[in-house]
Amino acid sequence: MPSIQLQGKIFLRGTIHARTGLHIGGNSGELDIGGIDNPVIRNAFNRQPYIPGSSMRGKMRGLLDRHFNNALEKSVGRDVRVHECQDPTDYKTCPVCQVFGVAPQGDMRGKTMPTRLIVRDTFLTPESLEILDRTDTDTDFTEIKTEVAIDRITSAATPRQQERVPAGATFGPFQIVHSLYTHHENDTATQLQNELEFFQTVLTGMELLEDDYLGGSGSRGSGQIAFENLTITFKSRQCYENAEAPPLTIAENIEVNALRQSDYASVILKDMSSE
Ligand SMILES: [Zn+2]
């Protein structure tokens, strides 16, 4: 029987700073008459805009697919093509599918394919909520950006509106959880090295995202974000076996690129081998 063992979890926390206005689309169907066409997604409970983990995760995956030149062989819905390994041999050498997961279909059915990455939803910080609450706008915590489409022949202008969380807003704490696994039949040391390289792929995805955009209208200025004040901690197997074993704090107040260059991987490997 195949088996898989959890060796530990890496936690990355920090804040997400909106350097430009952020538009992550919501559902206009729930709006009142007179509402805007292009609203942002909001928490139904308190009407506050937030960043869904799925948006961040999906964008990072797409950017990494392009980075690794992955084949976009799977169709989702009518018009969306994505990469997802269909073959166990391809999967073994594909960091994107190992990190983000694949559906157990076709030849992949019955294989051991854990999803390693969890990205939680992220909400506005109390400070940003307070500032945005004081701002005098018609909408809660957001701005309405009007863009004008110009007919190239008649020069007639058609305005279109989009709701955005204004530039300067801060979301946090965000949390990414990345699990490290081993399969019992293989060499554990090499596997753990590989597992940590998968996390390095996550960090690459975060840096790609900072240099790209989150949400809509990125080519027109929206969605530039920065991950700030990152803290990375590690909980080994021992932390789950023994409630008193504390997590290991590896770095605090660090940026994505500096973390990519740091020696966090050897610190984690050392922590796991000291048990
Ligand atoms: Zn793949």
PDB file of C-alpha atoms and ligand atoms in Angstrom, residues 61 65 70-71 73 83-87 90-98 101-102, ligand 1:
ATOM      1  CA  ARG A  61      -0.070  28.869 -10.235  1.00  0.00           C
ATOM      2  CA  ASP A  65       3.053  27.540 -15.311  1.00  0.00           C
ATOM      3  CA  ASN A  70       4.063  23.968 -18.672  1.00  0.00           C
ATOM      4  CA  ALA A  71       1.700  22.573 -21.303  1.00  0.00           C
ATOM      5  CA  GLU A  73      -3.593  20.660 -21.769  1.00  0.00           C
ATOM      6  CA  HIS A  83      -1.854  23.024 -16.880  1.00  0.00           C
ATOM      7  CA  GLU A  84      -2.394  19.853 -14.892  1.00  0.00           C
ATOM      8  CA  CYS A  85      -0.183  16.794 -15.304  1.00  0.00           C
ATOM      9  CA  GLN A  86      -2.162  13.872 -16.748  1.00  0.00           C
ATOM     10  CA  ASP A  87       0.637  11.362 -16.435  1.00  0.00           C
ATOM     11  CA  ASP A  90       5.303  14.001 -15.777  1.00  0.00           C
ATOM     12  CA  TYR A  91       3.903  14.692 -12.318  1.00  0.00           C
ATOM     13  CA  LYS A  92       7.073  13.414 -10.627  1.00  0.00           C
ATOM     14  CA  THR A  93       9.147  16.184 -12.228  1.00  0.00           C
ATOM     15  CA  CYS A  94       6.505  18.957 -12.117  1.00  0.00           C
ATOM     16  CA  PRO A  95       6.933  21.310  -9.154  1.00  0.00           C
ATOM     17  CA  VAL A  96       3.706  23.177  -9.965  1.00  0.00           C
ATOM     18  CA  CYS A  97       1.430  20.135  -9.758  1.00  0.00           C
ATOM     19  CA  GLN A  98       3.261  18.798  -6.696  1.00  0.00           C
ATOM     20  CA  GLY A 101      -2.201  19.545  -6.578  1.00  0.00           C
ATOM     21  CA  VAL A 102      -3.935  17.670  -9.378  1.00  0.00           C
TER      22      VAL A 102
HETATM   23 ZN    ZN B   1       2.249  19.478 -13.842  1.00  0.00          ZN
END
